[in-house]
Tab-separated table of C-alpha atoms in Angstrom:
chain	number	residue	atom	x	y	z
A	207	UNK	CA	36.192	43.850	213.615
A	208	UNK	CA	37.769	44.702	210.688
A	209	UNK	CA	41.356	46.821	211.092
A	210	UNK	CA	42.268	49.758	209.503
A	211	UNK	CA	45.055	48.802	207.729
A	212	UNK	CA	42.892	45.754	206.730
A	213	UNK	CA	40.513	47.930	205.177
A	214	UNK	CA	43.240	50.200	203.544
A	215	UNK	CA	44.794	47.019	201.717
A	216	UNK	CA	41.177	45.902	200.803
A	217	UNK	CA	40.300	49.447	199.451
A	218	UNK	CA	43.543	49.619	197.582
A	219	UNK	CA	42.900	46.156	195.626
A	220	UNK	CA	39.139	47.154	194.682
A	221	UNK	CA	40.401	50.753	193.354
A	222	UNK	CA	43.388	48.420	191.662
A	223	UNK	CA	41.030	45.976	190.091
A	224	UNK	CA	38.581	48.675	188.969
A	225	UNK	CA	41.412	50.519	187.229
A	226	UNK	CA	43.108	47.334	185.275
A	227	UNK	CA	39.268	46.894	184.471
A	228	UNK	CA	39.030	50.332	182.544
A	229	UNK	CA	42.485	50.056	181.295
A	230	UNK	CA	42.514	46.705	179.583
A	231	UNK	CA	39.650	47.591	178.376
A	232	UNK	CA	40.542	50.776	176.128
A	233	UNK	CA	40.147	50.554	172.467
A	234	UNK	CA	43.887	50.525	171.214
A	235	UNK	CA	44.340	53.368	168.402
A	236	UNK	CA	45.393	52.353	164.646
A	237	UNK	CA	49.168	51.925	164.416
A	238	UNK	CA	49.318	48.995	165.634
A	239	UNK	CA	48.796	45.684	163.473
A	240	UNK	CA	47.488	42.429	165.191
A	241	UNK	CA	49.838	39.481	163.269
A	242	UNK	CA	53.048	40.212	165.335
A	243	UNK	CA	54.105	40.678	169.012
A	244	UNK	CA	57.282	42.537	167.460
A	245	UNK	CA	57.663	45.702	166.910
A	246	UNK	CA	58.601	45.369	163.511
A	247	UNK	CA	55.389	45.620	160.960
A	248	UNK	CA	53.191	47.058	163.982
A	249	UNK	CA	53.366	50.540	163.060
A	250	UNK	CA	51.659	49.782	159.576
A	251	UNK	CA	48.218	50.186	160.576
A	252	UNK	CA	47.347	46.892	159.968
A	253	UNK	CA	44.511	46.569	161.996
A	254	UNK	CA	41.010	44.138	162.432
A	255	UNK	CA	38.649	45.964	164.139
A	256	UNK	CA	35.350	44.464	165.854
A	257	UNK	CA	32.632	46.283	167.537
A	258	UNK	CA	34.818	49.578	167.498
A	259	UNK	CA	37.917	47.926	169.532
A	260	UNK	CA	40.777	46.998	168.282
A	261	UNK	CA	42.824	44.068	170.101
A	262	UNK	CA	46.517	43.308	169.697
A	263	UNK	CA	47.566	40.222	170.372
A	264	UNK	CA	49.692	40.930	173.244
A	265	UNK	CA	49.617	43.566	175.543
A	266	UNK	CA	52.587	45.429	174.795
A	267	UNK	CA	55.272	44.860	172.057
A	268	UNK	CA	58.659	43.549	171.902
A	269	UNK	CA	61.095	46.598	172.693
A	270	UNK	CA	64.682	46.444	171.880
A	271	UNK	CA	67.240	49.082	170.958
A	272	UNK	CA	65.933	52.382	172.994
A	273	UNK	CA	67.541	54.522	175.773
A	274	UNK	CA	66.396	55.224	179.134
A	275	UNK	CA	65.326	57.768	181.543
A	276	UNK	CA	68.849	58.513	182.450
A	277	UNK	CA	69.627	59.575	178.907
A	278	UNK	CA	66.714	61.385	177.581
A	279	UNK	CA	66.209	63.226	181.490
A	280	UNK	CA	68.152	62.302	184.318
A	281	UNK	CA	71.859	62.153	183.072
A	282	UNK	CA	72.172	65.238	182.033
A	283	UNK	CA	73.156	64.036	178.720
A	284	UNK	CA	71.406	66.967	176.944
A	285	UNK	CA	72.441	69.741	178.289
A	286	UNK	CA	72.778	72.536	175.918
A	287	UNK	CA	76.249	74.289	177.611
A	288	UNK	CA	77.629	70.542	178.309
A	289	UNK	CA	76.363	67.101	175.927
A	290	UNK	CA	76.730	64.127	177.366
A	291	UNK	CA	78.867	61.678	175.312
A	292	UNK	CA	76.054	59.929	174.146
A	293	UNK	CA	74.365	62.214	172.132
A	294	UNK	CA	76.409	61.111	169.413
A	295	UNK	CA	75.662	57.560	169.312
A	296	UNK	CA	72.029	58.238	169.872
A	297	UNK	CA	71.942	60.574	166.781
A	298	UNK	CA	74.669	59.458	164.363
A	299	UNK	CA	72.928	61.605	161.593
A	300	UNK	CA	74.739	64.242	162.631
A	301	UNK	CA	77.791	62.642	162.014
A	302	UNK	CA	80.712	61.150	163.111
A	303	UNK	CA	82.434	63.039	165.483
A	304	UNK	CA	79.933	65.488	165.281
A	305	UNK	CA	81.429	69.023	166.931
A	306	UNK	CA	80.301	70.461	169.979
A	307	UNK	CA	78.200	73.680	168.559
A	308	UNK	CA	76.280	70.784	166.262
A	309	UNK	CA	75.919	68.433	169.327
A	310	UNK	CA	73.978	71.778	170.651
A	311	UNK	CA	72.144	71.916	167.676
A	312	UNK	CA	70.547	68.557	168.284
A	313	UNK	CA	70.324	68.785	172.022
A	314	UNK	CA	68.263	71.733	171.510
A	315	UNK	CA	66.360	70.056	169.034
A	316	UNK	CA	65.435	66.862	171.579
A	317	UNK	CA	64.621	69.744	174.108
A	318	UNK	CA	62.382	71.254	171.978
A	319	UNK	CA	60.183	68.031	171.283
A	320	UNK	CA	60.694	67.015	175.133
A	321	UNK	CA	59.512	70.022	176.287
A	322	UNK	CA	56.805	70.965	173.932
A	323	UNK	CA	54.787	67.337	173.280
A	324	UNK	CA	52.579	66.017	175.301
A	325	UNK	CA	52.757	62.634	176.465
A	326	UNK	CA	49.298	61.468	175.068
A	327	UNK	CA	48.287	59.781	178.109
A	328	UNK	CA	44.733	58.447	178.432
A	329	UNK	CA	42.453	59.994	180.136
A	330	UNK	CA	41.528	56.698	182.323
A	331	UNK	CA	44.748	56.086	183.423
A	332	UNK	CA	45.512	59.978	183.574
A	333	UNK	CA	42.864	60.186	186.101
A	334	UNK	CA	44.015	57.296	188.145
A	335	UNK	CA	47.367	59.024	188.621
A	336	UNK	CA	45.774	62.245	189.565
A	337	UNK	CA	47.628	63.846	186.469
A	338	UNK	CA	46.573	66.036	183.481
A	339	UNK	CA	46.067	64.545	179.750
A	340	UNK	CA	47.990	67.866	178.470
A	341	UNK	CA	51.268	66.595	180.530
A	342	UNK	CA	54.591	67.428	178.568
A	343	UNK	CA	57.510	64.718	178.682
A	344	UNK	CA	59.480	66.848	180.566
A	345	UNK	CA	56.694	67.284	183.004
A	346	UNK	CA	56.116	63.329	182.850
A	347	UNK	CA	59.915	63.175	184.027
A	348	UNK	CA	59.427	65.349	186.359
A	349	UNK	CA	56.473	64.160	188.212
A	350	UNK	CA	57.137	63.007	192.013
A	351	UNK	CA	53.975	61.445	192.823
A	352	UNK	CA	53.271	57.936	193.564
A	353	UNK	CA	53.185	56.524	190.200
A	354	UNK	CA	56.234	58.477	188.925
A	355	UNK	CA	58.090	55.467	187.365
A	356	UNK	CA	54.618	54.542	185.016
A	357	UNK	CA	54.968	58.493	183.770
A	358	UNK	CA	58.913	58.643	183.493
A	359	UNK	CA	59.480	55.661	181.851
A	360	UNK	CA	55.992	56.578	179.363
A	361	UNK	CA	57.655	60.016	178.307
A	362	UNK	CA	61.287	57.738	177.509
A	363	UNK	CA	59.025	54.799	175.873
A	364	UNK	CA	57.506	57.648	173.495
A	365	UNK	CA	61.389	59.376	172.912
A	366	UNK	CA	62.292	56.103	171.892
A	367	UNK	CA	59.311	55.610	169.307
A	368	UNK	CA	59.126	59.227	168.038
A	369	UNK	CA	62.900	59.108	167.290
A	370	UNK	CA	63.037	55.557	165.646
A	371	UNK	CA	65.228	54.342	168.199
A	372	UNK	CA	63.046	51.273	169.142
A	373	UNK	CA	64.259	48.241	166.229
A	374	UNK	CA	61.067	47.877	163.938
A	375	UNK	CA	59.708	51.539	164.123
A	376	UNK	CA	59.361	53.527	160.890
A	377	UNK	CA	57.342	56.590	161.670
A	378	UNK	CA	58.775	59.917	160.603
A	379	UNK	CA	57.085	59.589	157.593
A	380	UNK	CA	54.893	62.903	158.768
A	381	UNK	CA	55.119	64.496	162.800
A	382	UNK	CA	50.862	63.492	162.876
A	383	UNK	CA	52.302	59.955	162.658
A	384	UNK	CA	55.323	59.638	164.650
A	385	UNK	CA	53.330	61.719	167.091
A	386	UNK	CA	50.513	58.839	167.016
A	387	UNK	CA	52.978	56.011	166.963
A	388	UNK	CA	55.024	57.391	169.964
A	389	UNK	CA	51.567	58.085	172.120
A	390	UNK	CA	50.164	54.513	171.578
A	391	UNK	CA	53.613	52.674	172.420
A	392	UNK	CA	53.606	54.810	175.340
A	393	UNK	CA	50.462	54.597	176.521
A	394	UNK	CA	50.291	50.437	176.219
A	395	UNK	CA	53.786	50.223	178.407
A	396	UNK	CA	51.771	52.925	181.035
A	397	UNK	CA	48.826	50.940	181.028
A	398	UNK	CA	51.145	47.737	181.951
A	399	UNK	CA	53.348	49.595	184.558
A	400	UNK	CA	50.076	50.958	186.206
A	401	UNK	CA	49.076	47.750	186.934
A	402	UNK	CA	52.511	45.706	187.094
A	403	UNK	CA	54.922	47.916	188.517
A	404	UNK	CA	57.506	44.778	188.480
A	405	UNK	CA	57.495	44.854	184.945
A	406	UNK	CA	59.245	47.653	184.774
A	407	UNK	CA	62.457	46.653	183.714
A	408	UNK	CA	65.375	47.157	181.190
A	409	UNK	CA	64.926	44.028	179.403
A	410	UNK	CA	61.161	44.963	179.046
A	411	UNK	CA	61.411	48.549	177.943
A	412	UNK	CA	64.220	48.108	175.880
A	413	UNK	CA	66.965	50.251	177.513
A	414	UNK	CA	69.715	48.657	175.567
A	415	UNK	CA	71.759	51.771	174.829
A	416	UNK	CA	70.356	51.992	170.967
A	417	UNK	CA	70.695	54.762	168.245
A	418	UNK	CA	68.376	56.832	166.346
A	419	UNK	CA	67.309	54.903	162.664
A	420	UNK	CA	65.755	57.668	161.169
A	421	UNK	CA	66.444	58.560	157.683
A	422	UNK	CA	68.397	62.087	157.589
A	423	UNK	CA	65.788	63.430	155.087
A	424	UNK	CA	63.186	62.633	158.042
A	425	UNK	CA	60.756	65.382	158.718
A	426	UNK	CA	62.379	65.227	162.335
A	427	UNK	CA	65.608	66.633	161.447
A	428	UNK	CA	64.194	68.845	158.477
A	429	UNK	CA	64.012	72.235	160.473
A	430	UNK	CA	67.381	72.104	161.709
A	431	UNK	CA	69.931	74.815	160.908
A	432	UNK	CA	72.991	73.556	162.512
């Protein structure tokens, strides 16, 4: 007779192999071109599309040149009454030796976009978490649940897009875009953590302690009054 932690396991890799089935199998949205594995030249919208689907030709891109979880959440790096060190390097539109009341400024504005925009997650994988498809990146960050490390490391994978720290990315040409942009990357590295929780790592997501390459005329520093 079968055990019950035998059919546990055997539950767990049906549910598993159902879900990678949905997942791989989710159109991919139109930033992404199909000629490059890089990240560079994949935000153009280059795409071929067949049937309705669009296919990359890799499963998730090159990263290189981002930040982590510890500096866009857990490092209390952006606090308001107290920056961390590193907000300077990650934003060096503000200027060298930028002083504390305009480090504020631009901790308040990375609050604002953490807090307000959702992560974009599909609703396939959203439901396989148990999650909502309205979840905010702080939210994402904040989650406790099983899967916690696909949704943390989403909500830094998008920071990293939607501020141009990633090498390659050129989105702030408009918020619809960078908001676009920053949802697909995110939602490619969630669909690969969901399902390879090993590949989860700094080399992969490209934690290299990088910097913001936005243009200072972006849209994304526009609004600011600082």
């Amino acid at each position: 007779m079968e055990s019950n932690k035998s059919k546990q396991s055997r539950r767990s890799f049906i549910k598993k192999a159902a879900a990678g089935a949905a997942i791989t199998s989710l159109p991919v949205k139109s930033v992404w071109a199909t000629t490059s594995c890089s990240m560079s030249g994949q935000l153009s919208g280059n795409l071929s599309q067949t049937s309705g689907n669009v296919e990359p030709v890799c499963e998730v891109p090159i990263l290189s040149g981002g930040r982590s979880p510890g500096f866009w959440y857990n490092g209390n790096q952006l606090s308001v009454s107290n920056p961390g060190k590193a907000v300077n390097d990650v934003f060096p539109q503000m200027g060298s030796k930028a002083s504390e009341a305009t480090q504020k400024c631009w901790v308040r504005m990375v609050l604002s976009v953490r807090d307000n925009n959702q992560l974009g997650i599909n609703s396939t994988l959203a439901n396989m978490i148990g999650v909502s498809t309205s979840i905010t990146l702080t939210q994402a960050f904040m989650y406790s649940g099983t899967h916690k490390d696909v949704l943390r490391h989403g909500a830094a994978v998008y920071l990293n897009t939607y501020f141009e720290l990633y090498n390659g990315v050129a989105t702030s040409f408009s918020e619809a875009q960078s908001r676009m942009a920053a949802e697909e990357v995110a939602n490619m590295v969630m669909n690969k953590l969901y399902l390879e929780g090993s590949w989860a790592t700094d080399s992969n997501l490209g934690y290299n302690d990088g910097y913001s390459k936005a243009s200072s005329s972006s849209f994304l520093f526009s609004n600011m009054s600082c």
